[in-house]
Amino acid sequence: MRLKLVPKDSHWDFFSTTKITLGMSSLAVVASVILFFVMGLNFGIDFKGGTTIRTDSEVAVDVGAYRDALTPLNLGDVSITEIFDPTNPDQHAAQIRIQAQEGAESVSIEMITSVKEALLATDSSLTFPEVTSVGPKVSGELVQTAILAVVVAIAAVLFYIWLRFEWQFSVGAVTALVHDVLLTIGVFSVLQIKFDLAIIAALLTIVGYSLNDTVVVFDRVRENLRRYKKKPLRDVLNQSINETLSRTMMTSVTTLIALISLFILGGDVIRGFVFAMIWGVIVGTYSSVFVASAVLLKLGVKRDWSKEGNNPDAPTTQEAQA
């Protein structure tokens, strides 16, 4: 017995509540923008500046013990990551990142000395081969570069979809991507989860995931537009979404199973990244169906996709080959 997430021949009308879904999405986007300006984001060390200390030890790294030793120092945002080197399995190294203190370019020498003493109390074999600082100027440049990366990615998507389909498809896809990115930023603003370069990587991954779902639906829409030249666009879109719904749900559910496992078992280091991915998969799947396709329906699209004949019921190229 095979698992079926959706009926084999589904005939759901995804546009019966278009005004409601688009209205809710618009309100959510506006709320996300307002929350961003009112509450801001909880920027991590990458965007605030700070100091990175690398440690080497003769014994295995105990991240929990390191964190307990540094907590009484009240250093603010502290990130502790164990470093694995496949070429040197006997190496026991860690990277400790401490946010810049108020009014200071980086963590003071006295504070670094206190950190080293606290860590040595947990492991006397520790050495500190590298101490580096990221000042406000560098962190500001990272913010600008991160914003540029997201904007360029969305612009590239706009151009790609425009070439592959038509400008109406491109506008629908980019609207869905902007929707997904802004809602993710809004959630991070509300929950004040640490926002660092890993989250930027998650945003770019969300853009790719959401685009993949949207392109699958749009590709089926184009096939059906060739085949059913006289069928209303709303009916063609509904049929296309229903035909790809099983694939969409299976991809999303299996991805979420892996991400939820990582969120529970992966530890603090990747939890923010994984949370962003979980949220992105959910809103990305939603926007592919209820945002991108709804925008396409509003804009309309040409019907003479193919010169292969004038018969509205003629088979597509793929069907002829089959």
Short mmCIF file of C-alpha atoms in Angstrom, two decimals:
data_model
loop_
_atom_site.label_atom_id
_atom_site.label_comp_id
_atom_site.label_asym_id
_atom_site.label_seq_id
_atom_site.Cartn_x
_atom_site.Cartn_y
_atom_site.Cartn_z
CA MET A 1 0.00 0.00 0.00
CA ARG A 2 1.51 3.29 -1.15
CA LEU A 3 1.29 6.49 0.85
CA LYS A 4 -0.72 9.21 -0.92
CA LEU A 5 -0.53 12.73 0.42
CA VAL A 6 -3.13 13.96 -2.08
CA PRO A 7 -5.85 12.11 -4.04
CA LYS A 8 -4.77 10.70 -7.39
CA ASP A 9 -7.25 12.82 -9.37
CA SER A 10 -7.67 15.98 -7.34
CA HIS A 11 -9.88 18.79 -8.68
CA TRP A 12 -9.50 21.52 -6.06
CA ASP A 13 -10.22 25.10 -6.98
CA PHE A 14 -7.23 27.05 -5.71
CA PHE A 15 -8.62 30.38 -6.84
CA SER A 16 -11.95 30.35 -5.02
CA THR A 17 -10.31 32.19 -2.11
CA THR A 18 -7.81 34.29 -4.06
CA LYS A 19 -8.95 37.57 -2.50
CA ILE A 20 -8.54 36.11 0.98
CA THR A 21 -5.13 34.45 0.40
CA LEU A 22 -3.65 37.42 -1.47
CA GLY A 23 -5.06 39.79 1.15
CA MET A 24 -3.54 37.76 4.00
CA SER A 25 -0.21 37.53 2.18
CA SER A 26 -0.19 41.29 1.54
CA LEU A 27 -0.95 42.03 5.19
CA ALA A 28 1.77 39.62 6.31
CA VAL A 29 4.33 41.27 4.03
CA VAL A 30 3.40 44.77 5.23
CA ALA A 31 3.53 43.59 8.86
CA SER A 32 6.97 42.05 8.26
CA VAL A 33 8.32 45.32 6.87
CA ILE A 34 6.88 47.30 9.79
CA LEU A 35 8.28 44.83 12.33
CA PHE A 36 11.69 45.04 10.69
CA PHE A 37 11.80 48.81 11.14
CA VAL A 38 10.18 48.81 14.60
CA MET A 39 11.80 45.79 16.28
CA GLY A 40 14.80 45.28 14.04
CA LEU A 41 16.80 42.07 13.76
CA ASN A 42 18.94 40.38 16.38
CA PHE A 43 22.16 40.61 14.38
CA GLY A 44 24.91 38.14 15.19
CA ILE A 45 28.63 38.75 15.40
CA ASP A 46 28.99 38.71 11.61
CA PHE A 47 26.95 41.91 11.37
CA LYS A 48 27.74 43.52 14.75
CA GLY A 49 31.47 42.97 14.83
CA GLY A 50 33.40 41.15 17.53
CA THR A 51 36.34 38.87 18.26
CA THR A 52 37.07 35.29 17.22
CA ILE A 53 39.32 33.07 19.35
CA ARG A 54 40.57 29.71 18.08
CA THR A 55 41.51 27.03 20.60
CA ASP A 56 43.50 23.80 20.30
CA SER A 57 43.45 21.05 22.88
CA GLU A 58 44.91 17.64 23.56
CA VAL A 59 41.50 16.27 24.55
CA ALA A 60 38.07 16.31 22.95
CA VAL A 61 36.26 19.66 22.85
CA ASP A 62 33.45 20.05 25.39
CA VAL A 63 31.28 22.87 24.01
CA GLY A 64 28.97 22.76 27.03
CA ALA A 65 31.84 23.16 29.49
CA TYR A 66 33.26 26.07 27.47
CA ARG A 67 29.87 27.80 27.47
CA ASP A 68 29.39 27.29 31.22
CA ALA A 69 32.84 28.76 31.86
CA LEU A 70 32.14 31.90 29.81
CA THR A 71 28.57 32.57 31.02
CA PRO A 72 29.64 34.36 34.27
CA LEU A 73 31.69 36.87 32.23
CA ASN A 74 28.51 38.38 30.70
CA LEU A 75 30.02 38.74 27.25
CA GLY A 76 26.69 38.97 25.43
CA ASP A 77 26.39 36.98 22.21
CA VAL A 78 28.91 34.11 22.30
CA SER A 79 29.12 31.43 19.61
CA ILE A 80 31.15 28.25 20.23
CA THR A 81 31.77 25.89 17.31
CA GLU A 82 33.85 22.74 17.24
CA ILE A 83 36.16 22.58 14.21
CA PHE A 84 36.56 19.29 12.34
CA ASP A 85 39.50 18.73 9.99
CA PRO A 86 39.10 15.51 7.91
CA THR A 87 42.84 15.52 7.20
CA ASN A 88 43.69 15.57 10.92
CA PRO A 89 41.22 13.43 12.90
CA ASP A 90 43.29 13.79 16.08
CA GLN A 91 42.87 17.56 16.14
CA HIS A 92 40.63 19.00 18.87
CA ALA A 93 39.91 22.59 17.93
CA ALA A 94 37.11 25.08 18.54
CA GLN A 95 36.18 28.57 17.43
CA ILE A 96 34.73 31.04 19.94
CA ARG A 97 33.11 34.22 18.63
CA ILE A 98 32.32 37.07 21.04
CA GLN A 99 30.29 40.10 20.03
CA ALA A 100 31.83 43.57 20.18
CA GLN A 101 31.21 45.31 23.48
CA GLU A 102 29.30 48.59 23.66
CA GLY A 103 31.46 51.57 22.68
CA ALA A 104 34.45 49.40 21.77
CA GLU A 105 35.93 48.47 18.39
CA SER A 106 36.39 44.88 19.58
CA VAL A 107 36.70 42.85 22.75
CA SER A 108 39.29 44.39 25.07
CA ILE A 109 42.63 42.78 25.87
CA GLU A 110 41.56 42.40 29.50
CA MET A 111 38.38 40.59 28.46
CA ILE A 112 40.30 38.26 26.14
CA THR A 113 42.64 37.44 29.03
CA SER A 114 39.63 36.67 31.25
CA VAL A 115 38.19 34.41 28.52
CA LYS A 116 41.46 32.50 28.22
CA GLU A 117 41.72 32.04 32.00
CA ALA A 118 38.12 30.80 32.22
CA LEU A 119 38.69 28.30 29.42
CA LEU A 120 41.99 27.10 30.88
CA ALA A 121 40.14 26.31 34.11
CA THR A 122 38.11 23.72 32.14
CA ASP A 123 41.08 22.34 30.16
CA SER A 124 44.67 23.10 31.13
CA SER A 125 45.99 21.78 27.78
CA LEU A 126 44.29 24.56 25.80
CA THR A 127 46.31 26.80 23.53
CA PHE A 128 45.10 29.86 21.62
CA PRO A 129 46.84 29.96 18.21
CA GLU A 130 44.65 32.67 16.70
CA VAL A 131 42.73 35.72 17.92
CA THR A 132 41.07 37.97 15.29
CA SER A 133 38.62 40.89 15.47
CA VAL A 134 35.87 42.09 13.14
CA GLY A 135 35.28 45.81 13.49
CA PRO A 136 32.10 47.75 12.77
CA LYS A 137 33.35 48.79 9.32
CA VAL A 138 33.86 45.19 8.16
CA SER A 139 30.55 44.08 9.65
CA GLY A 140 28.81 46.98 7.88
CA GLU A 141 30.31 45.83 4.59
CA LEU A 142 29.03 42.32 5.28
CA VAL A 143 25.49 43.70 5.73
CA GLN A 144 25.69 45.51 2.39
CA THR A 145 27.11 42.43 0.65
CA ALA A 146 24.38 40.20 2.12
CA ILE A 147 21.61 42.53 0.93
CA LEU A 148 23.24 42.73 -2.50
CA ALA A 149 23.44 38.92 -2.71
CA VAL A 150 19.70 38.52 -2.09
CA VAL A 151 18.76 41.32 -4.50
CA VAL A 152 21.02 39.97 -7.27
CA ALA A 153 19.61 36.46 -6.80
CA ILE A 154 16.02 37.69 -7.17
CA ALA A 155 16.96 39.86 -10.19
CA ALA A 156 18.64 36.86 -11.84
CA VAL A 157 15.47 34.83 -11.26
CA LEU A 158 13.40 37.60 -12.85
CA PHE A 159 15.61 37.55 -15.95
CA TYR A 160 15.70 33.74 -16.18
CA ILE A 161 11.94 33.26 -15.93
CA TRP A 162 11.39 36.10 -18.40
CA LEU A 163 13.57 34.30 -20.97
CA ARG A 164 12.18 30.83 -20.28
CA PHE A 165 8.50 31.78 -20.17
CA GLU A 166 6.99 35.28 -20.46
CA TRP A 167 7.19 38.44 -18.36
CA GLN A 168 3.87 37.62 -16.63
CA PHE A 169 5.37 34.37 -15.32
CA SER A 170 8.47 36.27 -14.24
CA VAL A 171 6.48 38.82 -12.24
CA GLY A 172 4.50 36.03 -10.55
CA ALA A 173 7.65 34.09 -9.61
CA VAL A 174 9.51 37.14 -8.26
CA THR A 175 6.44 38.27 -6.30
CA ALA A 176 6.42 34.85 -4.61
CA LEU A 177 10.16 35.06 -3.86
CA VAL A 178 9.91 38.55 -2.35
CA HIS A 179 6.92 37.32 -0.32
CA ASP A 180 8.97 34.40 1.05
CA VAL A 181 12.05 36.47 1.91
CA LEU A 182 10.10 39.28 3.63
CA LEU A 183 7.99 36.84 5.67
CA THR A 184 11.16 35.05 6.81
CA ILE A 185 12.72 38.35 7.88
CA GLY A 186 9.48 39.24 9.68
CA VAL A 187 9.50 35.99 11.66
CA PHE A 188 13.15 36.52 12.68
CA SER A 189 12.25 40.04 13.76
CA VAL A 190 9.32 38.86 15.91
CA LEU A 191 11.18 35.95 17.52
CA GLN A 192 14.50 37.85 17.73
CA ILE A 193 16.42 34.79 16.58
CA LYS A 194 20.09 35.54 15.89
CA PHE A 195 20.51 36.78 12.32
CA ASP A 196 23.94 36.10 10.83
CA LEU A 197 25.57 35.02 7.57
CA ALA A 198 24.16 31.50 7.96
CA ILE A 199 20.65 32.99 7.76
CA ILE A 200 21.60 34.83 4.56
CA ALA A 201 22.64 31.44 3.18
CA ALA A 202 19.25 30.08 4.27
CA LEU A 203 17.44 32.96 2.51
CA LEU A 204 19.27 32.23 -0.74
CA THR A 205 18.45 28.54 -0.36
CA ILE A 206 14.79 29.45 0.21
CA VAL A 207 14.85 31.50 -2.99
CA GLY A 208 16.12 28.47 -4.91
CA TYR A 209 13.65 26.07 -3.29
CA SER A 210 10.64 28.31 -3.86
CA LEU A 211 11.70 28.99 -7.45
CA ASN A 212 12.01 25.26 -8.14
CA ASP A 213 8.42 24.66 -6.98
CA THR A 214 7.14 27.62 -8.98
CA VAL A 215 8.92 26.59 -12.18
CA VAL A 216 7.48 23.06 -11.95
CA VAL A 217 3.95 24.51 -11.79
CA PHE A 218 4.64 27.07 -14.53
CA ASP A 219 6.11 24.43 -16.82
CA ARG A 220 2.92 22.38 -16.52
CA VAL A 221 0.89 25.55 -17.10
CA ARG A 222 2.77 26.16 -20.35
CA GLU A 223 2.15 22.58 -21.50
CA ASN A 224 -1.55 22.87 -20.78
CA LEU A 225 -1.78 26.26 -22.47
CA ARG A 226 -0.45 24.62 -25.62
CA ARG A 227 -2.91 21.77 -25.34
CA TYR A 228 -6.07 23.60 -24.25
CA LYS A 229 -6.02 26.80 -26.26
CA LYS A 230 -9.69 27.64 -25.63
CA LYS A 231 -9.95 26.63 -21.98
CA PRO A 232 -10.15 29.62 -19.57
CA LEU A 233 -6.83 30.53 -17.96
CA ARG A 234 -8.24 29.95 -14.47
CA ASP A 235 -9.17 26.36 -15.38
CA VAL A 236 -5.76 25.75 -16.94
CA LEU A 237 -4.00 27.02 -13.81
CA ASN A 238 -6.20 24.92 -11.53
CA GLN A 239 -5.58 21.81 -13.62
CA SER A 240 -1.83 22.42 -13.70
CA ILE A 241 -1.57 22.93 -9.93
CA ASN A 242 -3.65 19.80 -9.26
CA GLU A 243 -1.49 17.75 -11.63
CA THR A 244 1.73 18.82 -9.87
CA LEU A 245 0.30 18.88 -6.35
CA SER A 246 1.38 15.33 -5.47
CA ARG A 247 4.98 16.09 -6.44
CA THR A 248 4.90 19.42 -4.59
CA MET A 249 3.59 17.88 -1.36
CA MET A 250 5.93 14.89 -1.47
CA THR A 251 8.97 17.14 -1.96
CA SER A 252 7.92 19.51 0.83
CA VAL A 253 7.05 16.80 3.35
CA THR A 254 10.25 14.79 2.84
CA THR A 255 12.33 17.98 3.08
CA LEU A 256 10.54 19.00 6.27
CA ILE A 257 11.14 15.58 7.85
CA ALA A 258 14.89 15.99 7.36
CA LEU A 259 14.87 19.62 8.54
CA ILE A 260 12.82 18.92 11.67
CA SER A 261 15.23 16.12 12.58
CA LEU A 262 18.14 18.54 12.21
CA PHE A 263 16.31 21.18 14.25
CA ILE A 264 15.77 18.75 17.13
CA LEU A 265 19.07 16.89 17.04
CA GLY A 266 21.47 19.28 15.28
CA GLY A 267 22.36 21.49 18.22
CA ASP A 268 22.47 25.25 18.72
CA VAL A 269 25.05 25.99 16.04
CA ILE A 270 22.75 25.25 13.08
CA ARG A 271 19.35 25.72 14.75
CA GLY A 272 18.80 29.23 13.38
CA PHE A 273 19.69 28.13 9.86
CA VAL A 274 17.43 25.08 10.05
CA PHE A 275 14.53 27.11 11.48
CA ALA A 276 14.83 29.53 8.55
CA MET A 277 14.78 26.59 6.14
CA ILE A 278 11.71 25.02 7.77
CA TRP A 279 9.82 28.31 7.60
CA GLY A 280 11.04 28.87 4.04
CA VAL A 281 9.84 25.46 2.83
CA ILE A 282 6.37 26.11 4.28
CA VAL A 283 5.92 29.63 2.89
CA GLY A 284 7.68 28.67 -0.36
CA THR A 285 5.22 25.86 -1.01
CA TYR A 286 2.32 28.15 -0.13
CA SER A 287 3.52 31.00 -2.37
CA SER A 288 4.09 28.73 -5.37
CA VAL A 289 0.40 27.79 -5.33
CA PHE A 290 -1.42 30.78 -3.86
CA VAL A 291 0.80 33.76 -4.77
CA ALA A 292 2.73 33.11 -8.01
CA SER A 293 -0.21 31.48 -9.80
CA ALA A 294 -2.68 34.08 -8.50
CA VAL A 295 -0.49 36.90 -9.84
CA LEU A 296 -0.26 35.11 -13.19
CA LEU A 297 -4.06 34.83 -13.29
CA LYS A 298 -4.42 38.55 -12.57
CA LEU A 299 -1.92 39.54 -15.28
CA GLY A 300 -3.15 37.09 -17.91
CA VAL A 301 -0.93 35.40 -20.48
CA LYS A 302 -0.88 34.86 -24.22
CA ARG A 303 -2.41 31.64 -25.51
CA ASP A 304 -0.47 31.04 -28.79
CA TRP A 305 2.44 29.24 -27.16
CA SER A 306 3.01 26.87 -30.06
CA LYS A 307 2.75 26.89 -33.84
CA GLU A 308 2.42 23.11 -33.88
CA GLY A 309 -1.21 23.20 -34.98
CA ASN A 310 -4.52 24.84 -34.32
CA ASN A 311 -6.29 21.86 -32.79
CA PRO A 312 -7.01 22.78 -29.13
CA ASP A 313 -7.01 19.10 -28.18
CA ALA A 314 -3.80 18.20 -30.01
CA PRO A 315 -1.32 16.25 -27.85
CA THR A 316 1.81 17.92 -26.53
CA THR A 317 5.25 16.96 -27.80
CA GLN A 318 5.88 14.83 -24.70
CA GLU A 319 2.60 12.95 -25.20
CA ALA A 320 3.37 12.34 -28.88
CA GLN A 321 6.74 10.87 -27.96
CA ALA A 322 5.14 8.68 -25.29
#
